[in-house]
Short mmCIF file of C-alpha atoms and ligand atoms in Angstrom, two decimals:
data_model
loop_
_atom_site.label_atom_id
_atom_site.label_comp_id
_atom_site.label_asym_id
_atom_site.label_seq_id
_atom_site.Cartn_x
_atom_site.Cartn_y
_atom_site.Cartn_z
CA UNK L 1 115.15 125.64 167.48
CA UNK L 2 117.12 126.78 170.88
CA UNK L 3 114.14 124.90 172.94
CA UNK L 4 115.16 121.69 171.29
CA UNK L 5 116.68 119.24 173.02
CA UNK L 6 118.91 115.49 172.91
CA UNK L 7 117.00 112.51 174.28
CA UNK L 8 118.70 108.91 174.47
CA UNK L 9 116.22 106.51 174.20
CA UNK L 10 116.82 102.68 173.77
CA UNK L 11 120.37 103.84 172.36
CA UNK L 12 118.40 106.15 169.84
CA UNK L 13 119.04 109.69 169.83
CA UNK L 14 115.59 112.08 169.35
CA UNK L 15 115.52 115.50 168.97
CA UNK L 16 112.66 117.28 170.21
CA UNK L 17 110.82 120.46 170.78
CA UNK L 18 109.82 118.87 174.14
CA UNK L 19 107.56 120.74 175.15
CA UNK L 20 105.45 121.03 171.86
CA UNK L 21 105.65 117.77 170.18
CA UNK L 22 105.33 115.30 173.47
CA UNK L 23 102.62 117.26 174.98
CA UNK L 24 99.34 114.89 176.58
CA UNK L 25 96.37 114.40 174.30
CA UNK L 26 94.64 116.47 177.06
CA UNK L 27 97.13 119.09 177.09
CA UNK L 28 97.01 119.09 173.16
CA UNK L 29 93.22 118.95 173.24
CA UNK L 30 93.10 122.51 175.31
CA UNK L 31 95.74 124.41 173.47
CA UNK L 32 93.93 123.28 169.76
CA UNK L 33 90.64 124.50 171.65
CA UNK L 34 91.77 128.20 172.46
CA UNK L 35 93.44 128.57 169.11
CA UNK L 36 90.93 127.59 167.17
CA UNK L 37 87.99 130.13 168.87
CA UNK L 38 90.84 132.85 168.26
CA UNK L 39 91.15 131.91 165.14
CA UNK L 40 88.03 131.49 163.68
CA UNK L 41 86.63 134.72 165.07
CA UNK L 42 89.53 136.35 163.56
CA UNK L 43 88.32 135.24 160.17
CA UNK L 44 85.07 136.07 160.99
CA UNK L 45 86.03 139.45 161.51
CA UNK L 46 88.53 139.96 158.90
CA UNK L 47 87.40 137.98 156.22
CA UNK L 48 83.88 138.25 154.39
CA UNK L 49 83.95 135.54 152.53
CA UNK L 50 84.44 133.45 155.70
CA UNK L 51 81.91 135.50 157.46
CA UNK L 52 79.34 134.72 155.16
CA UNK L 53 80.29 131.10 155.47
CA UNK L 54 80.16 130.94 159.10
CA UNK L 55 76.74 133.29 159.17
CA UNK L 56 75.22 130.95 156.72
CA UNK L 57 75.34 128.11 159.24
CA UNK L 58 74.40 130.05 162.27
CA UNK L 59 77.74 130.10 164.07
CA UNK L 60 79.28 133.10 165.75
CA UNK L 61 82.50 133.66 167.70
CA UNK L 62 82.33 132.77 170.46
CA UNK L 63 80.13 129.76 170.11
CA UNK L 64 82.50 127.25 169.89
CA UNK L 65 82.50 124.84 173.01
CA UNK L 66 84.07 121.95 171.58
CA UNK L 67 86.51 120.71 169.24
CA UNK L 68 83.81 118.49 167.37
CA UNK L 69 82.28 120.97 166.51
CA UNK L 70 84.54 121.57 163.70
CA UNK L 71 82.58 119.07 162.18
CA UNK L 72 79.63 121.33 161.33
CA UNK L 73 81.58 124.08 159.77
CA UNK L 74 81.62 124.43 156.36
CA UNK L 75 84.50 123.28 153.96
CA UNK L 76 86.92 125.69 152.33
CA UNK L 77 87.91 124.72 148.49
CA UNK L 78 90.70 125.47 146.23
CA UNK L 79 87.58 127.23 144.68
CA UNK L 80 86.88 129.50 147.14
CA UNK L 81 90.90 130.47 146.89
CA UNK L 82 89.97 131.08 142.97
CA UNK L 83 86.68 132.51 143.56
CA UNK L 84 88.55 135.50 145.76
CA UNK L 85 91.90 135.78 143.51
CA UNK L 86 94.21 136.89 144.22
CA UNK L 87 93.93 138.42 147.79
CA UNK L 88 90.34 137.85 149.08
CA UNK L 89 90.82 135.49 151.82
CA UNK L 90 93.60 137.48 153.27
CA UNK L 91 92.84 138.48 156.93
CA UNK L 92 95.65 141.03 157.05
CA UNK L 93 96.16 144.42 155.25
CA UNK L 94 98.09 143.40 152.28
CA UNK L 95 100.73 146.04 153.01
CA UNK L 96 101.48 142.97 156.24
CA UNK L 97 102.14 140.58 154.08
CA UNK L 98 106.07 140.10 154.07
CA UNK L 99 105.80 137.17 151.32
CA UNK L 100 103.24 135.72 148.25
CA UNK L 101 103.56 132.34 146.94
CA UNK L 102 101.48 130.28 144.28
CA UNK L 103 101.16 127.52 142.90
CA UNK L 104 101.57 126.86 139.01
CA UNK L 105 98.31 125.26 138.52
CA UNK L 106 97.32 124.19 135.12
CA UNK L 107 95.04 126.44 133.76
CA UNK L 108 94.29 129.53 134.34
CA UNK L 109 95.13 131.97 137.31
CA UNK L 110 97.64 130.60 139.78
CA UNK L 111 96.25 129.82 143.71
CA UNK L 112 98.14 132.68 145.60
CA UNK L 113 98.87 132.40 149.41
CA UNK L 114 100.40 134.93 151.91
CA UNK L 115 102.46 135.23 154.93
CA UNK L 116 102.99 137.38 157.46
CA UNK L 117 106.12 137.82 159.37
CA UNK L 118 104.95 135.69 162.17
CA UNK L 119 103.44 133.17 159.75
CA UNK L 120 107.30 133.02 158.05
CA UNK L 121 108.76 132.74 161.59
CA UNK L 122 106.19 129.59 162.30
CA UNK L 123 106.86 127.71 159.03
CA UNK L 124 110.61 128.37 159.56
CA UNK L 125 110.07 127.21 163.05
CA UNK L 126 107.64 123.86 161.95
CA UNK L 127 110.27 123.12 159.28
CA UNK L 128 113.17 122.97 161.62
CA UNK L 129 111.15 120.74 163.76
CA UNK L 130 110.35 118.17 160.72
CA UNK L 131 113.70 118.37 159.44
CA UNK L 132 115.15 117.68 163.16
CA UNK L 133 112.11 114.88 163.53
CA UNK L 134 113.85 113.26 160.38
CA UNK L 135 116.89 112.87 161.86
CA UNK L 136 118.97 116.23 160.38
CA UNK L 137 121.25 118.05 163.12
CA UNK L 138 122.71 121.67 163.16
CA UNK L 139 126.14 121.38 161.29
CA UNK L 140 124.50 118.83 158.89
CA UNK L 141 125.33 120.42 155.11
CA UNK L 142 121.71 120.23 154.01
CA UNK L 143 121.37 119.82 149.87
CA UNK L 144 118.08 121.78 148.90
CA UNK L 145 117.09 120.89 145.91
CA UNK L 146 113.30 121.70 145.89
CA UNK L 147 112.52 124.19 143.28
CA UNK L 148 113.15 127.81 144.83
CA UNK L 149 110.20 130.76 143.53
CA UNK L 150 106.90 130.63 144.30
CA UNK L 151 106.88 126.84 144.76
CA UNK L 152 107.08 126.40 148.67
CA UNK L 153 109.45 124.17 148.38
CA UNK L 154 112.79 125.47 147.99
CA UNK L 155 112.33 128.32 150.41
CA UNK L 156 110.54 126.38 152.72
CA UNK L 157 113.29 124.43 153.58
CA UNK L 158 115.64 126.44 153.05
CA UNK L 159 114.81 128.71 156.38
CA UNK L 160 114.22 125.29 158.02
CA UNK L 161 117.50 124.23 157.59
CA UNK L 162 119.37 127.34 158.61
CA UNK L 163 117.01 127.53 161.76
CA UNK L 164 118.26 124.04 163.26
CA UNK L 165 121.58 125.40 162.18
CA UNK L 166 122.59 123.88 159.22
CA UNK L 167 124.75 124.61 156.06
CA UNK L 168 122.65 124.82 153.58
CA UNK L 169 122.80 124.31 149.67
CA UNK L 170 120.14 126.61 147.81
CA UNK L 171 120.78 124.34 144.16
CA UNK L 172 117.10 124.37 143.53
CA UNK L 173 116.26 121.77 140.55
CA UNK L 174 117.49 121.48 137.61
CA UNK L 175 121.67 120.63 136.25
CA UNK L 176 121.71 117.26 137.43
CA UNK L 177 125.38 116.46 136.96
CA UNK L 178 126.57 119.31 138.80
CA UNK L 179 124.36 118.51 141.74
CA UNK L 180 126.13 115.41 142.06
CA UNK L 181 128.73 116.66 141.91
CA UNK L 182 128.14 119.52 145.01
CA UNK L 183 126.72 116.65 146.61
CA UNK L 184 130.06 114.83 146.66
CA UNK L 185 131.84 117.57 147.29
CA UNK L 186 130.47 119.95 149.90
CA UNK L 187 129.74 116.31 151.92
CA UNK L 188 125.99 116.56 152.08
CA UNK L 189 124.39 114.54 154.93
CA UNK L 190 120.97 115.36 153.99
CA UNK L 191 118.73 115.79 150.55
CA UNK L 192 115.98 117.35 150.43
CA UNK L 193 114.06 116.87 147.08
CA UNK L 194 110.76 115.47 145.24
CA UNK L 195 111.55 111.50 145.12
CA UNK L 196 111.27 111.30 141.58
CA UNK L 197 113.79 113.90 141.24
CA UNK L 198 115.78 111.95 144.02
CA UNK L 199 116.00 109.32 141.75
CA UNK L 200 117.01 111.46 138.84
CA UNK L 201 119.87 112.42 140.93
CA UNK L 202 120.77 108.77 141.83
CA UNK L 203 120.45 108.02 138.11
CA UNK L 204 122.54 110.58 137.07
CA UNK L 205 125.47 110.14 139.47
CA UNK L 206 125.53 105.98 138.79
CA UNK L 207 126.31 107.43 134.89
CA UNK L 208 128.62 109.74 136.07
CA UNK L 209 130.15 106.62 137.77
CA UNK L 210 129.48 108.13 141.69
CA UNK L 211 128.69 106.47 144.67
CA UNK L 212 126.59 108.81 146.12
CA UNK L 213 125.55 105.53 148.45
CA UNK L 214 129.10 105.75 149.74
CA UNK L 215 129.40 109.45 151.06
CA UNK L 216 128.50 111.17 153.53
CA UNK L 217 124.02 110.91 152.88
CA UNK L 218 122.65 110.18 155.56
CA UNK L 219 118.54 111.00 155.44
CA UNK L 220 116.23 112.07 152.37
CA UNK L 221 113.39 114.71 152.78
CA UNK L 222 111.16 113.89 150.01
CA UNK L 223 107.83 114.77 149.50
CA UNK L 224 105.16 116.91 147.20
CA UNK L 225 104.42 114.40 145.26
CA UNK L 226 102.83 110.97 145.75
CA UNK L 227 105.30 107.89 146.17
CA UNK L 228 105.38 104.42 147.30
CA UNK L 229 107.16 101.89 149.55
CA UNK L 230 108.83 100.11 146.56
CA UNK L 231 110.17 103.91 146.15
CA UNK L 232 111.57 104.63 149.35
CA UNK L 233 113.31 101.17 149.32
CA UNK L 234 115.08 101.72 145.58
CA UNK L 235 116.22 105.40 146.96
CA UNK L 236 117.57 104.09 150.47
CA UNK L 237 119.48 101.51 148.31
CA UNK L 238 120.57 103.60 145.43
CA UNK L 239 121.49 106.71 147.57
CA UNK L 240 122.61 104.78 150.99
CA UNK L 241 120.19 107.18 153.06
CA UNK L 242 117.14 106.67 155.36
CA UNK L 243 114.37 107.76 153.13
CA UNK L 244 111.69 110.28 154.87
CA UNK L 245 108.55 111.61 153.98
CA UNK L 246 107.33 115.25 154.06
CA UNK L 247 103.70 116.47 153.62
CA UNK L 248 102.50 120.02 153.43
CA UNK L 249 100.68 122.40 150.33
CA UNK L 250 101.00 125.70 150.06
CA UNK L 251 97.44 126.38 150.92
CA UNK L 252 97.68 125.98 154.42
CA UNK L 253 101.72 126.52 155.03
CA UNK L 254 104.01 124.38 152.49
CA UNK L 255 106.60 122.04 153.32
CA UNK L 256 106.25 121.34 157.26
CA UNK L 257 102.75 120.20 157.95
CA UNK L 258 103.41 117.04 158.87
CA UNK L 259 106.98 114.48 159.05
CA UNK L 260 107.92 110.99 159.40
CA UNK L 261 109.88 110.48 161.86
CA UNK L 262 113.48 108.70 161.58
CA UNK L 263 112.62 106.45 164.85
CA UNK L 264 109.31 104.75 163.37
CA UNK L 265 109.38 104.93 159.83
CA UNK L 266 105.64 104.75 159.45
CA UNK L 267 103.38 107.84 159.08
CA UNK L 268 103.96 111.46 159.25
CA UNK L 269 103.12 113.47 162.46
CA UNK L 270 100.64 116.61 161.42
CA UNK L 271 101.67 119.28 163.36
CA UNK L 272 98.47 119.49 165.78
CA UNK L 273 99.89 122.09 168.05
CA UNK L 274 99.00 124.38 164.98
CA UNK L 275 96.55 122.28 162.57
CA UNK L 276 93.65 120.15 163.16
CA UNK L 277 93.52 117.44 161.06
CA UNK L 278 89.93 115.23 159.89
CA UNK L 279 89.42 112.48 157.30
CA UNK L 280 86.48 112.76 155.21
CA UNK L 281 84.37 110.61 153.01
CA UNK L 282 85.02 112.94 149.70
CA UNK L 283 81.40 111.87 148.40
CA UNK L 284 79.47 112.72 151.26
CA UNK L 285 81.66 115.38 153.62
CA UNK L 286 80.71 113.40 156.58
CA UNK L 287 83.83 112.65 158.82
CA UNK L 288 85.10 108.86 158.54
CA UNK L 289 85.49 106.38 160.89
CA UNK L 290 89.36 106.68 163.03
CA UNK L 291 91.67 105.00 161.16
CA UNK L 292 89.96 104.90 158.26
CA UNK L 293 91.16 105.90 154.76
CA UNK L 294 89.94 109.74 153.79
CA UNK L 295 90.54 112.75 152.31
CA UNK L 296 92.21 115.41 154.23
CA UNK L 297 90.72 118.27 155.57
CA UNK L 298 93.19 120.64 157.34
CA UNK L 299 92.23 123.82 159.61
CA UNK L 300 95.03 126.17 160.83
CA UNK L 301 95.20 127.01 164.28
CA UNK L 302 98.03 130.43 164.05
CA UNK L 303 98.13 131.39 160.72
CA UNK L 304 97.76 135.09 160.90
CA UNK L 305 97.60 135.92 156.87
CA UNK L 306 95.65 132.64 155.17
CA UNK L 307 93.69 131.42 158.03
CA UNK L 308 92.22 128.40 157.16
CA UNK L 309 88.49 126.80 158.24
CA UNK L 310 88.31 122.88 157.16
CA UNK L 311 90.32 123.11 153.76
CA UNK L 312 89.49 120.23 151.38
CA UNK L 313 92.89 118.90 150.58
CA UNK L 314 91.98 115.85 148.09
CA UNK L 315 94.67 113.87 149.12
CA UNK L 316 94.00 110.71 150.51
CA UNK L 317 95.25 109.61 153.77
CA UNK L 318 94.65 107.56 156.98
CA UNK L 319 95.00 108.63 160.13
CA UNK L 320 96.73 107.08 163.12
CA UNK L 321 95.50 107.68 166.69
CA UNK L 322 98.41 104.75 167.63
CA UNK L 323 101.31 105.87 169.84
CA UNK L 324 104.64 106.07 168.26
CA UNK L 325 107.63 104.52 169.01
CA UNK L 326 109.69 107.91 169.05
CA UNK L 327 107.87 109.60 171.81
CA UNK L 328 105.64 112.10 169.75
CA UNK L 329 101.97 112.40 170.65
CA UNK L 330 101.03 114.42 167.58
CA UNK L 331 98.48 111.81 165.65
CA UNK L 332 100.23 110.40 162.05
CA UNK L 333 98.63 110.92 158.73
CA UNK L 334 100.02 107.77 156.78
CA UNK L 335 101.27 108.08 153.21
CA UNK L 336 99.27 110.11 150.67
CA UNK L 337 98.27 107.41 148.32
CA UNK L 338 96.85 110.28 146.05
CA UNK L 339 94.90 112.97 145.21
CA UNK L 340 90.68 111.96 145.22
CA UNK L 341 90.79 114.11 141.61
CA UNK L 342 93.53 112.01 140.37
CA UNK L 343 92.17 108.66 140.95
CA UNK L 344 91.65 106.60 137.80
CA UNK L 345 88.38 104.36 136.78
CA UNK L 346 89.53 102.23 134.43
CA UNK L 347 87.08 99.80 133.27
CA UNK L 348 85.36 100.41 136.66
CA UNK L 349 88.45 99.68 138.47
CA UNK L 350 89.36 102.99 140.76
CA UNK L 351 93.24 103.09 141.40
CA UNK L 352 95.96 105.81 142.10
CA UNK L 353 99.12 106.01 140.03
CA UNK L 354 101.10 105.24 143.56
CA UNK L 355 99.39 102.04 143.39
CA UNK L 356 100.68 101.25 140.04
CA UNK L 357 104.20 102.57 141.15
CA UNK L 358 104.22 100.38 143.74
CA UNK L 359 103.30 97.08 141.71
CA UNK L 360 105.90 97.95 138.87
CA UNK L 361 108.94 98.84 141.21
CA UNK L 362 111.64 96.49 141.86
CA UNK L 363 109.90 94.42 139.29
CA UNK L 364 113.08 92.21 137.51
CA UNK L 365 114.51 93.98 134.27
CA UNK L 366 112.10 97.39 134.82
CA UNK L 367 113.81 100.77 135.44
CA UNK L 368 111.76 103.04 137.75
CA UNK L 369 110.92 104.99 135.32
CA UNK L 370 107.06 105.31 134.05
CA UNK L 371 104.41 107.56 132.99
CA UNK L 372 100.74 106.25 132.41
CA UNK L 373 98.84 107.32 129.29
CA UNK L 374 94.87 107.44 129.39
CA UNK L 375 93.12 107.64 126.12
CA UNK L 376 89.35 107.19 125.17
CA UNK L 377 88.27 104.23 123.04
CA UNK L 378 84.80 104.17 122.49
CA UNK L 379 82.93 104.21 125.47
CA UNK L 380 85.94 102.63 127.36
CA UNK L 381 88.92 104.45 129.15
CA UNK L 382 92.30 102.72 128.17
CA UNK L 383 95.80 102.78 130.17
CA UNK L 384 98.69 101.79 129.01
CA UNK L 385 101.44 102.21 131.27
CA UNK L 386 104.91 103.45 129.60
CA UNK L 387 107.35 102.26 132.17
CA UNK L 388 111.88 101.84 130.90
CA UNK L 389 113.49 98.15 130.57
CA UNK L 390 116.42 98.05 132.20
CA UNK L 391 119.63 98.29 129.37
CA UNK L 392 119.86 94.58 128.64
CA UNK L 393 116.11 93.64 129.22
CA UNK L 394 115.30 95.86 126.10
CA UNK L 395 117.74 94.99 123.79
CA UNK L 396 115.47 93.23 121.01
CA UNK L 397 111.66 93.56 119.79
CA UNK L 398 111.20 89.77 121.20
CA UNK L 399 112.61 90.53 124.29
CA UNK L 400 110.51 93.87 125.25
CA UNK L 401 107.61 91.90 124.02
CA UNK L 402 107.96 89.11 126.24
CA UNK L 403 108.71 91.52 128.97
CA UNK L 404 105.66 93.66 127.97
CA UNK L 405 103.35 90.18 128.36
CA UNK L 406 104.66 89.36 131.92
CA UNK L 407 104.23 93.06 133.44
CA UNK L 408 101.13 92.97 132.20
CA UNK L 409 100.60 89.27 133.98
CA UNK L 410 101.83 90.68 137.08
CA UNK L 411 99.99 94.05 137.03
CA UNK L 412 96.90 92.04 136.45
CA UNK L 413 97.09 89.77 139.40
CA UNK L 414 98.40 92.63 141.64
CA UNK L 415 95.58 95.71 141.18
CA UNK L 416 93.19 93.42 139.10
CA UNK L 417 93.32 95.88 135.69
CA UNK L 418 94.65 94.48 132.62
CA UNK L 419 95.91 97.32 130.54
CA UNK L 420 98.16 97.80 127.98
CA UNK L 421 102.34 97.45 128.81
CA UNK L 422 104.23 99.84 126.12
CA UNK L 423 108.30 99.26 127.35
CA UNK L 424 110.79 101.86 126.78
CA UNK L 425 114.37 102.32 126.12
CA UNK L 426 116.83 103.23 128.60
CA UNK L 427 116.42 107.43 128.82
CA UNK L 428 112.44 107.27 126.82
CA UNK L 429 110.62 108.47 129.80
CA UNK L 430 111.21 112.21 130.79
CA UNK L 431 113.11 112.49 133.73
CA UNK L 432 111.78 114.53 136.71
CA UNK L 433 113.40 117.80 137.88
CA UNK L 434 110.36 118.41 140.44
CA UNK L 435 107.03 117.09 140.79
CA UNK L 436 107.22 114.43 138.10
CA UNK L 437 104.27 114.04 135.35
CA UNK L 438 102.74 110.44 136.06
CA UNK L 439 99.90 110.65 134.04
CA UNK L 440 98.81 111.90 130.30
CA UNK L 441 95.58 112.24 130.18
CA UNK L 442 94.76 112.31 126.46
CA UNK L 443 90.64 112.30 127.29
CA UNK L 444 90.96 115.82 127.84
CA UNK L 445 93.31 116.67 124.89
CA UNK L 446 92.03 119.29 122.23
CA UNK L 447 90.16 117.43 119.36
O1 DLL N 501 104.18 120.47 147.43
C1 DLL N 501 104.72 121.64 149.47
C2 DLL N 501 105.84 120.71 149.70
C3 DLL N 501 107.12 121.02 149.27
C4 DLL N 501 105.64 119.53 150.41
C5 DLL N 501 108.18 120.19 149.52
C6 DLL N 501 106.69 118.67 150.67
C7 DLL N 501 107.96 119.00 150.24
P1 DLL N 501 102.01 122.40 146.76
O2 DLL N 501 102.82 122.71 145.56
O3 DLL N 501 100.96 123.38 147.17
O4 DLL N 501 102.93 122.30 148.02
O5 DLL N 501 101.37 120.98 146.55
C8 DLL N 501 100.65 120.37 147.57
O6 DLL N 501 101.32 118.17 146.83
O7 DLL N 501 98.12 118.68 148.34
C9 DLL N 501 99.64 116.83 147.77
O8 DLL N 501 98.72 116.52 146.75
C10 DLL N 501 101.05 116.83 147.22
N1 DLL N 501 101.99 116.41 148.25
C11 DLL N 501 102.77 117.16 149.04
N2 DLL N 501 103.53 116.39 149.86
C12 DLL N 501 103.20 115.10 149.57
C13 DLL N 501 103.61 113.83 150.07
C14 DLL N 501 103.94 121.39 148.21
N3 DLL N 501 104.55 113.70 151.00
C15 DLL N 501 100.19 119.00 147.13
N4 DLL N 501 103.01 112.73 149.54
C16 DLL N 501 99.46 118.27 148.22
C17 DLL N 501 102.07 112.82 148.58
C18 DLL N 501 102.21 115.13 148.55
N5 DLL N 501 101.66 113.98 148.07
#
């Protein structure tokens, strides 16, 4: 990150690619323009499934005068990515492709992306920026525990962190106790991690009878997975750290497509010098209102390998034309409150697991610790929602019942569901050493 530079600002110290990330809307506006013809004609010409796409609604490169109209180009689905496994969207030769990822997925064949060596050079270079945007500085010793492989994650930030010229600590995830113990040691200023494995950490080290709240910590990178408010407040607390959220997916980078930023706390800025960003109504594909909540749609505007035309993301989001305190022009997506196929109707109430999370944390006498179960009775869908007393709350039948009876109280008048409260022993929930399981869904389960 040589172009980036120190600003002092209302005794706040920002650190900025200047030039990119304060750019005018106008400025912004142009630049996304003259990407975006380049690269969509480049997937017209180099990719046939996107050819097709592009044919099929009359467009041609070249015809693109304005930015809206994005809007009448057609989506691009995790489908397609499965329909044209493992390389068929590739608009490079694979013989230029310096590096595959994929992601696990459930069933089935994995969703495989590819990078060229520019594309690893700009997700090194977008990571850097994030990490700097949440506060990180070169010499920082950066702990990277995101799972290294083909999950984006570990790798992702790894480069990141040794761009903006920091020490870094490949752990991965996984041996808890002894990443505590690095932690302590090797004076880590900053974490990278899922939040729920964040917490596993905290948990671990309070057993291990460490203050990791007392060292060195000084700013969390957590993302991939879904998380609340109540969250980021527990982990500032238990790990004495500003808690900062990181957004990407592997379809259209990884970690790196969009940061909150240390100075405002609220909302992370998408990257727009490379992306374009929309919110969509996911029933109808029709662009929603500014501001209001959508899914995501992403399009890339430099990816050489995996160029990307209006990818559905499912994750819900808002977002945020509103200037931002630190300076930044590039628009904010707010917190992912989930993914559209992982919303829950339960008894014709629709709700996200973050929701839930959010209602049950910092609740008296609960650990942060749940998972919520969804089983079939009759014609009706039934949660219960698993979540650990804290050591004393638990100690008898009576009290975990009585406990069970006001959580469910409380989850009632908060997200207007009554559902069934099942409380745990200290240690009953598994613990999370990435993207933690929130929900089994036992509809789906082999008969
Ligand atoms: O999770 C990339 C990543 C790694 C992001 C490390 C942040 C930190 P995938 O495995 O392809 O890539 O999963 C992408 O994870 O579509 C969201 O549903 C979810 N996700 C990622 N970041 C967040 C976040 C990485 N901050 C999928 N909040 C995405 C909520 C997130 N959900």
């Amino acid at each position: 990150m040589d172009r980036a530079r120190r600003e002092s600002e209302g005794g706040e110290e920002f650190m900025f690619d200047r030039a990119a990330e304060t750019m005018s809307r106008d400025a912004l506006a142009a630049l996304q323009l003259e990407r975006l013809r380049s690269s969509l004609a480049r997937a017209y010409e180099r990719v046939p499934h996107h050819r097709r796409r592009l044919a099929a609604v009359g467009f041609a490169p070249g015809d693109l005068a304005a930015l809206s109209e994005l809007a009448g180009l057609p989506f691009t689905t995790k489908d397609d990515l499965r329909e044209t496994y493992p390389f068929g969207l590739f608009a490079v030769p694979r013989a230029e492709v310096a590096r595959l990822h994929a992601s696990s997925g459930t069933t089935g064949k994995p969703t495989v992306v590819g990078y060229t060596r520019a594309d690893l050079d700009l997700w090194t270079e977008l990571m850097a920026r994030s990490l700097a945007c949440a506060g990180a500085r070169p010499g920082d010793v950066v702990h990277n525990a995101y799972g290294y492989g083909l999950f984006t994650g570990g790798l992702g930030a790894h480069y990141g962190a040794e761009r903006l010229g920091c020490t870094v600590v490949p752990v991965s995830g996984g041996n808890t106790e002894r990443q505590v113990m690095l932690i302590a040691d090797f004076g880590a200023a900053v974490l990278c991690a899922t939040p729920s494995y964040a917490l596993n950490i905290a948990e671990t080290a309070r057993r291990q009878g460490v203050d990791l709240a007392r060292g060195p910590l000084r700013i969390g990178v957590f993302g991939a997975e879904p998380w609340s408010e109540e969250m980021r407040r527990l982990l500032e607390e238990r790990l004495g750290l500003a808690a900062l959220d990181i957004y990407g997916l592997s379809e259209i980078l990884g970690p790196g497509v969009a940061m909150e930023c240390a100075a405002a706390k609220q909302g992370l800025h998408g990257w727009e010098d490379h992306f374009l960003f929309e919110a969509i109504d996911p029933e109808t594909g029709r662009p929603v209102p500014e501001g209001a909540a959508g899914e995501l749609v992403i399009t890339t505007l430099t990816k050489e390998a995996l160029p990307m035309i209006r990818y559905r993301t499912r994750d819900m989001t808002r977002v945020e034309a509103a200037p931002c305190p630190c300076g930044r022009t590039h628009r904010r997506i707010m917190r992912i409150t989930g993914r559209s196929d992982d919303m829950l109707i339960i008894r014709g109430v629709n709700l996200y697991p973050s929701q839930i999370e959010a209602a049950l944390l910092g609740y008296p006498a609960l650990a942060p610790h749940y998972q919520l179960v969804i089983e079939r009775s009759g014609a009706l869908d039934r949660l219960t929602v698993e979540i650990e007393a804290d050591e004393t709350a638990a100690a008898t039948a009576e009290a975990r019942a009585a406990l069970a009876a006001a959580v469910q109280h409380h989850l009632r008048s908060r997200i207007g569901l009554t559902c069934a409260i099942a409380i745990k022993a200290p240690g009953e929930v598994p613990r999370s050493q990435g993207k933690a399981v929130r929900v089994r869904d036992l509809r789906r389960a082999a008969p």
